[in-house]
PDB file of C-alpha atoms and ligand atoms in Angstrom:
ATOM      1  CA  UNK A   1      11.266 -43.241   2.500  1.00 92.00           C
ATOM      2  CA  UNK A   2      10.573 -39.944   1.079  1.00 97.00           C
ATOM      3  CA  UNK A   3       7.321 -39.138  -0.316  1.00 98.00           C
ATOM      4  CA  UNK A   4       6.695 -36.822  -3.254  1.00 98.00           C
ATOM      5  CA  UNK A   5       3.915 -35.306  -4.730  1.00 98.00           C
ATOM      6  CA  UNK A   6       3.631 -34.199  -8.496  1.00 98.00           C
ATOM      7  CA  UNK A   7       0.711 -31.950  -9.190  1.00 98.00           C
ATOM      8  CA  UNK A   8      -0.151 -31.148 -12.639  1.00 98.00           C
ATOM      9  CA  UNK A   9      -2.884 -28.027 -13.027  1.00 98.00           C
ATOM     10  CA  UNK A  10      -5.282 -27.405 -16.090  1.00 98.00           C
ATOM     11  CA  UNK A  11      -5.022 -29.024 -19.297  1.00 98.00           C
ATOM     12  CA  UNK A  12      -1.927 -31.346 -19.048  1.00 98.00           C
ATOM     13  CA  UNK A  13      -3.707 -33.717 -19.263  1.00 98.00           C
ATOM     14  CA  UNK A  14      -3.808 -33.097 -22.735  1.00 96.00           C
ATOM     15  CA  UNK A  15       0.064 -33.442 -23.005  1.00 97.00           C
ATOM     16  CA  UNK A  16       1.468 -35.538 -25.934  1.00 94.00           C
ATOM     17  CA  UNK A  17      -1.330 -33.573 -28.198  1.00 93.00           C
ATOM     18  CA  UNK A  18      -1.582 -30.138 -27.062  1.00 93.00           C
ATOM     19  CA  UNK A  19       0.259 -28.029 -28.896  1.00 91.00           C
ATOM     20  CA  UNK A  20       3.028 -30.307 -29.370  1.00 93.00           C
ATOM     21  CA  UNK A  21       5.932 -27.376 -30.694  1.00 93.00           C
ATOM     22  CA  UNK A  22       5.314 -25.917 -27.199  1.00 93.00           C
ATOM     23  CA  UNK A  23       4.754 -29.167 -24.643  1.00 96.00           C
ATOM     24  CA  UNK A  24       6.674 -32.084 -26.379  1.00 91.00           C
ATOM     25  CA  UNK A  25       4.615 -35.650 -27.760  1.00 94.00           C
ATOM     26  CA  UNK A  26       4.770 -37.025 -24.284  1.00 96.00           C
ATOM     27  CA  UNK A  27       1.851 -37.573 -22.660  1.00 97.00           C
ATOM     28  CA  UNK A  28       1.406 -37.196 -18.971  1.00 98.00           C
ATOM     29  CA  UNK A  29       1.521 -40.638 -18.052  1.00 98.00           C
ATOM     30  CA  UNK A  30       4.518 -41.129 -19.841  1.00 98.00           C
ATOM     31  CA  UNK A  31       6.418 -38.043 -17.736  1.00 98.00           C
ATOM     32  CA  UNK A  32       4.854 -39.521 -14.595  1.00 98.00           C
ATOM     33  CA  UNK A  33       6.147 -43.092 -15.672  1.00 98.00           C
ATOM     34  CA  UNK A  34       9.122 -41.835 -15.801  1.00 98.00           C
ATOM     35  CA  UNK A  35       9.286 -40.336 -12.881  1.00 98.00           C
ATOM     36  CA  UNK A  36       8.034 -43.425 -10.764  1.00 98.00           C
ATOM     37  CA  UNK A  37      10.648 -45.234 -12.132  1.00 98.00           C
ATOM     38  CA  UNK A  38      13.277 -42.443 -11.356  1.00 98.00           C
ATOM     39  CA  UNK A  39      11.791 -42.124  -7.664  1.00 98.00           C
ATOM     40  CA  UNK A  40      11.836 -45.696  -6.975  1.00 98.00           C
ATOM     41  CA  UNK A  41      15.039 -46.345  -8.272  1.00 97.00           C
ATOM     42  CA  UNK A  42      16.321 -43.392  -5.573  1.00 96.00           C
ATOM     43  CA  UNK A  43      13.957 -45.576  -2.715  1.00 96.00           C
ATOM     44  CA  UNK A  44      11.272 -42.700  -2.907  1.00 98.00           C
ATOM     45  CA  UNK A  45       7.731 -42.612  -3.442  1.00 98.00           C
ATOM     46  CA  UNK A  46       5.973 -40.197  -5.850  1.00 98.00           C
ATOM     47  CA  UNK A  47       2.179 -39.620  -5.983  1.00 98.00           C
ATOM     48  CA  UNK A  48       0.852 -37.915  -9.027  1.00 98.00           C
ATOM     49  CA  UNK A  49      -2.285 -35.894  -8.942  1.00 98.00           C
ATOM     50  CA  UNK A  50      -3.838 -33.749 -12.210  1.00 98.00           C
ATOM     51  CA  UNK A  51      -6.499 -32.136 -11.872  1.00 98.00           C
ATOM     52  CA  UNK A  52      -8.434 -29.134 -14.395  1.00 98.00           C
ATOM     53  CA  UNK A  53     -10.507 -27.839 -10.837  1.00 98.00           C
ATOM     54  CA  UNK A  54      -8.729 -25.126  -8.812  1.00 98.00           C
ATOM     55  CA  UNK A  55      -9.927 -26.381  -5.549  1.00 98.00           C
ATOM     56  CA  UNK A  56      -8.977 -29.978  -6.214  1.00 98.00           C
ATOM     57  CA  UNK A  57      -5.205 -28.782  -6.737  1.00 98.00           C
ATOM     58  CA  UNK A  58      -5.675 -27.307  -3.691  1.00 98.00           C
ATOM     59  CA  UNK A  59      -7.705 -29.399  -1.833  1.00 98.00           C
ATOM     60  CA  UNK A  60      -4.104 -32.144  -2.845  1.00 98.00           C
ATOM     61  CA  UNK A  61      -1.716 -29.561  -1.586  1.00 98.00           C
ATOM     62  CA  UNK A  62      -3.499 -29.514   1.991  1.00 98.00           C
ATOM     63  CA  UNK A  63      -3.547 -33.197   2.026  1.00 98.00           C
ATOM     64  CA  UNK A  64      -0.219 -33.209   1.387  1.00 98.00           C
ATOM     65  CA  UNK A  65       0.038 -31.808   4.463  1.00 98.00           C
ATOM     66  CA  UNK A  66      -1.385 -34.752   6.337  1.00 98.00           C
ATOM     67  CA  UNK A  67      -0.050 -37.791   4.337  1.00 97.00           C
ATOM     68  CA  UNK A  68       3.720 -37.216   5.076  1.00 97.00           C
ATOM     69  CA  UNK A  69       4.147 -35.422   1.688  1.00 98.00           C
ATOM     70  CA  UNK A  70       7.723 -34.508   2.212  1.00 98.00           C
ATOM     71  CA  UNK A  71       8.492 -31.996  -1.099  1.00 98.00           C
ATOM     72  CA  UNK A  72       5.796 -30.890  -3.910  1.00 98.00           C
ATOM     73  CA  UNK A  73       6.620 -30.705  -7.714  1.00 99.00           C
ATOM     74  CA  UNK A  74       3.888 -28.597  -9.190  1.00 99.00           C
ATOM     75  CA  UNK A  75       3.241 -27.577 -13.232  1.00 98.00           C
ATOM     76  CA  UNK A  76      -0.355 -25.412 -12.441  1.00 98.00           C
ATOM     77  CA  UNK A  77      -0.311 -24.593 -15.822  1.00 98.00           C
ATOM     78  CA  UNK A  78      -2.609 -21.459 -15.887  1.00 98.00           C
ATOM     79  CA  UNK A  79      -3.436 -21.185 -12.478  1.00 98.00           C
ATOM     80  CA  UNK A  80      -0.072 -20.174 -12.080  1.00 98.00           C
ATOM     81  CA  UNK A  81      -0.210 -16.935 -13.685  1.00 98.00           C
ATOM     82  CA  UNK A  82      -3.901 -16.154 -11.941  1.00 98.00           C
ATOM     83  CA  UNK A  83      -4.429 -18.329  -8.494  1.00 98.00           C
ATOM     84  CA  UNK A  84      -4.154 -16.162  -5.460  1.00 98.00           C
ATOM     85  CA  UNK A  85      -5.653 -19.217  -3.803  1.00 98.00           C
ATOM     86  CA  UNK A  86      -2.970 -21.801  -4.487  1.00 98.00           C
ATOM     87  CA  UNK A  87      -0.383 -19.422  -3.615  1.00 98.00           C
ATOM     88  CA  UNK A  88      -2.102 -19.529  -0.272  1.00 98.00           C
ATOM     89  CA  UNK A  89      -2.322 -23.282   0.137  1.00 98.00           C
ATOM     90  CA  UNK A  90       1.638 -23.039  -0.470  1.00 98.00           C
ATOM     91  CA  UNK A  91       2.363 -20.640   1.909  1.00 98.00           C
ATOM     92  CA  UNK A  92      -0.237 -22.506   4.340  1.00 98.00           C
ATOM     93  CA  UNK A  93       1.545 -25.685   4.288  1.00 98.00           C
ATOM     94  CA  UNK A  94       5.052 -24.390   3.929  1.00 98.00           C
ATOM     95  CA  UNK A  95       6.740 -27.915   2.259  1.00 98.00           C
ATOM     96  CA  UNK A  96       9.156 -27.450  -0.167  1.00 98.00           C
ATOM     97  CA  UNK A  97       8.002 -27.314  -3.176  1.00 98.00           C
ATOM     98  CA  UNK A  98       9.508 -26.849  -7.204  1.00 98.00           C
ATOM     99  CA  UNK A  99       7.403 -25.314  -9.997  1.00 98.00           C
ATOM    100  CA  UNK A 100       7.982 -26.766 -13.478  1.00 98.00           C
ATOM    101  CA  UNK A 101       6.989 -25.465 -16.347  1.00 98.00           C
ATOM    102  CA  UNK A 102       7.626 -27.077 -19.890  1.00 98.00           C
ATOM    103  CA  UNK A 103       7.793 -23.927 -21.880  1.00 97.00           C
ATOM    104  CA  UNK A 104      10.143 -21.568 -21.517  1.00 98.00           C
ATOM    105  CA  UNK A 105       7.102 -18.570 -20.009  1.00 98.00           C
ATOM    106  CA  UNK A 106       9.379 -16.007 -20.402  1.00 98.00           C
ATOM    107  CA  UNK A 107      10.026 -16.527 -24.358  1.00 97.00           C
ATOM    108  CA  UNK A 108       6.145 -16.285 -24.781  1.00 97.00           C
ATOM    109  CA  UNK A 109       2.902 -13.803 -23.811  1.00 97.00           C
ATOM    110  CA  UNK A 110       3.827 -10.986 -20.789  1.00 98.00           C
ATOM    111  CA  UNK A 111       0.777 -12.672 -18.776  1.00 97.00           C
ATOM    112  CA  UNK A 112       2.809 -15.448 -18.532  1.00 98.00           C
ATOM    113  CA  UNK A 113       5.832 -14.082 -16.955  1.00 98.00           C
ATOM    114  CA  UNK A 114       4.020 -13.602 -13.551  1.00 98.00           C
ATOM    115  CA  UNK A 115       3.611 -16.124 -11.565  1.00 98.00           C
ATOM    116  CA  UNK A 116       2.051 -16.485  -8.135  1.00 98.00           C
ATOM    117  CA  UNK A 117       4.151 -19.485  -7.156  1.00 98.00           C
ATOM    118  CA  UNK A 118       7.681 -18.907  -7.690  1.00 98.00           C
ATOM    119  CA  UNK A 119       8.757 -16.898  -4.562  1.00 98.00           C
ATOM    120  CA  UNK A 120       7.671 -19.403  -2.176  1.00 98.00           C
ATOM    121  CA  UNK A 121       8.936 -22.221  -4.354  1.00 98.00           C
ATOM    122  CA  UNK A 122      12.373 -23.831  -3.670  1.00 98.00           C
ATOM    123  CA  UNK A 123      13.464 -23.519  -7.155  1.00 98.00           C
ATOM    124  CA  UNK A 124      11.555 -22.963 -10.746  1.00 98.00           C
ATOM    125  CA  UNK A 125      12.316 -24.331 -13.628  1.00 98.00           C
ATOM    126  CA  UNK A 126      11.313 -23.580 -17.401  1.00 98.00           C
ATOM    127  CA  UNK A 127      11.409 -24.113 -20.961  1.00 98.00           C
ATOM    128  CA  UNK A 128      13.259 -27.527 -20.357  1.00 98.00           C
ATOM    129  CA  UNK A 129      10.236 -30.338 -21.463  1.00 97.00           C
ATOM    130  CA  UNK A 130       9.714 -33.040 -19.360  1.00 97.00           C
ATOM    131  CA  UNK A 131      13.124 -33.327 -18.648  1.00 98.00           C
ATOM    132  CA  UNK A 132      12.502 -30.615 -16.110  1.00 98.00           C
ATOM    133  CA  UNK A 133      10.093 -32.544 -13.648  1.00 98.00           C
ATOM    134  CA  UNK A 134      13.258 -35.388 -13.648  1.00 98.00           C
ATOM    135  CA  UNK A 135      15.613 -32.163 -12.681  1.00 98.00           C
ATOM    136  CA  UNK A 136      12.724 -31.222 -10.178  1.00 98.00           C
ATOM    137  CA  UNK A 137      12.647 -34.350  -8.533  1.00 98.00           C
ATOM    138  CA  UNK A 138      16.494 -35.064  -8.617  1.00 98.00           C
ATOM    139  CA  UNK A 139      16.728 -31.466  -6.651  1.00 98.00           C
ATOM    140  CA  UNK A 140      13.861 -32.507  -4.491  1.00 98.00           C
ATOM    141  CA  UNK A 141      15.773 -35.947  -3.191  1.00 98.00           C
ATOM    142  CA  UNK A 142      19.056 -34.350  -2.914  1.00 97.00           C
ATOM    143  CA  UNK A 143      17.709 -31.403  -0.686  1.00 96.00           C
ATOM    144  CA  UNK A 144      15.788 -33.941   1.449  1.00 96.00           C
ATOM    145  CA  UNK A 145      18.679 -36.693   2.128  1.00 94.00           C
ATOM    146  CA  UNK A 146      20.728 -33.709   2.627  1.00 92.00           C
ATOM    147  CA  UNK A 147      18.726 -32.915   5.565  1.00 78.00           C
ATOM    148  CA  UNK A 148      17.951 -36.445   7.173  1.00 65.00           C
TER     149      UNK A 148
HETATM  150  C1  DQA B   1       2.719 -24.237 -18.672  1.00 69.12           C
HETATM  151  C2  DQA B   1       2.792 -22.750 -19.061  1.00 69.12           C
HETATM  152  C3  DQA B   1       1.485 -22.042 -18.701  1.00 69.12           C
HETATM  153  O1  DQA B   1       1.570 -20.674 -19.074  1.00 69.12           O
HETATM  154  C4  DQA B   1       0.329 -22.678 -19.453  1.00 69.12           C
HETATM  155  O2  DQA B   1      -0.875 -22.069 -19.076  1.00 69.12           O
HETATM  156  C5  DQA B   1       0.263 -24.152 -19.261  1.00 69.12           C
HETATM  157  C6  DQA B   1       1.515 -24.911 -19.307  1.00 69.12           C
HETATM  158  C7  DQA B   1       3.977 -25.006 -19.128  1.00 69.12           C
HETATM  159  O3  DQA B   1       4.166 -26.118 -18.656  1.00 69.12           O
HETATM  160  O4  DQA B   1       4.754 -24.503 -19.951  1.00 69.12           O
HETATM  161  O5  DQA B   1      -0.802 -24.729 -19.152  1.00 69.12           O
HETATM  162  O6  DQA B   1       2.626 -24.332 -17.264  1.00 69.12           O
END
């Protein structure tokens, strides 16, 4: 059975009432409802971790490592744009992994159009809502029955 983990960074755990023009009215626990039901409904099983602490999201990615993690969705909200370190805890555990973002980063502030993550990732995607952690995940289960 595969195993996913979704890893949300800084702050998105606010989802639903940050900045709602920009993230959506979802909350997080509606996007990750979603997604269980999505994953189970393919026979997979998706873990979802948040976390606003650096090491934490790291300290999940090198777990990941362990558990049988098979592929890693990740939104590290601003630690994308600044985190050296997670970018080394990708490349460390080398599992496939898809950044999401829910904005689209390149429509908004320059600091946000570099990001440490997306050429190690397997595919990036942006600016689609939540709808673009249920793309993530569909790519993610393709790629890996594709390869069993
Ligand atoms: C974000 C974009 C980041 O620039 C920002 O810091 C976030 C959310 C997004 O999902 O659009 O926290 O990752």
């Amino acid at each position: 059975m595969p195993r996913i983990l979704v890893l949300n960074g800084p702050n998105l755990n606010l989802l639903g009432t940050r900045e709602p023009h920009l993230y959506g009215s979802q909350t997080l626990p509606d996007i990750i409802g979603r997604l269980e039901q999505l994953a189970s409904a393919r026979g997979a099983t998706l873990v979802a971790v948040q976390s606003n602490a650096e090491h934490e999201l790291i300290a999940a990615v090198q777990k990941a490592k362990q558990d049988g993690t098979d592929a890693i969705i990740v939104n590290a909200g601003a630690f994308t744009h600044s985190s050296i370190a997670l970018m080394d805890a990708f490349q460390a555990v080398a599992l496939p992994f898809y950044e999401v973002h829910l904005s689209n980063v390149y429509a908004r502030e320059a600091f946000r159009h570099h990001s440490y993550l997306s050429a190690l990732a397997a595919g990036v995607i942006v600016g689609l809502g939540a709808q673009g952690y249920e793309f993530a995940l569909e790519a993610a289960l393709t790629r890996l029955a594709s390869r069993r």
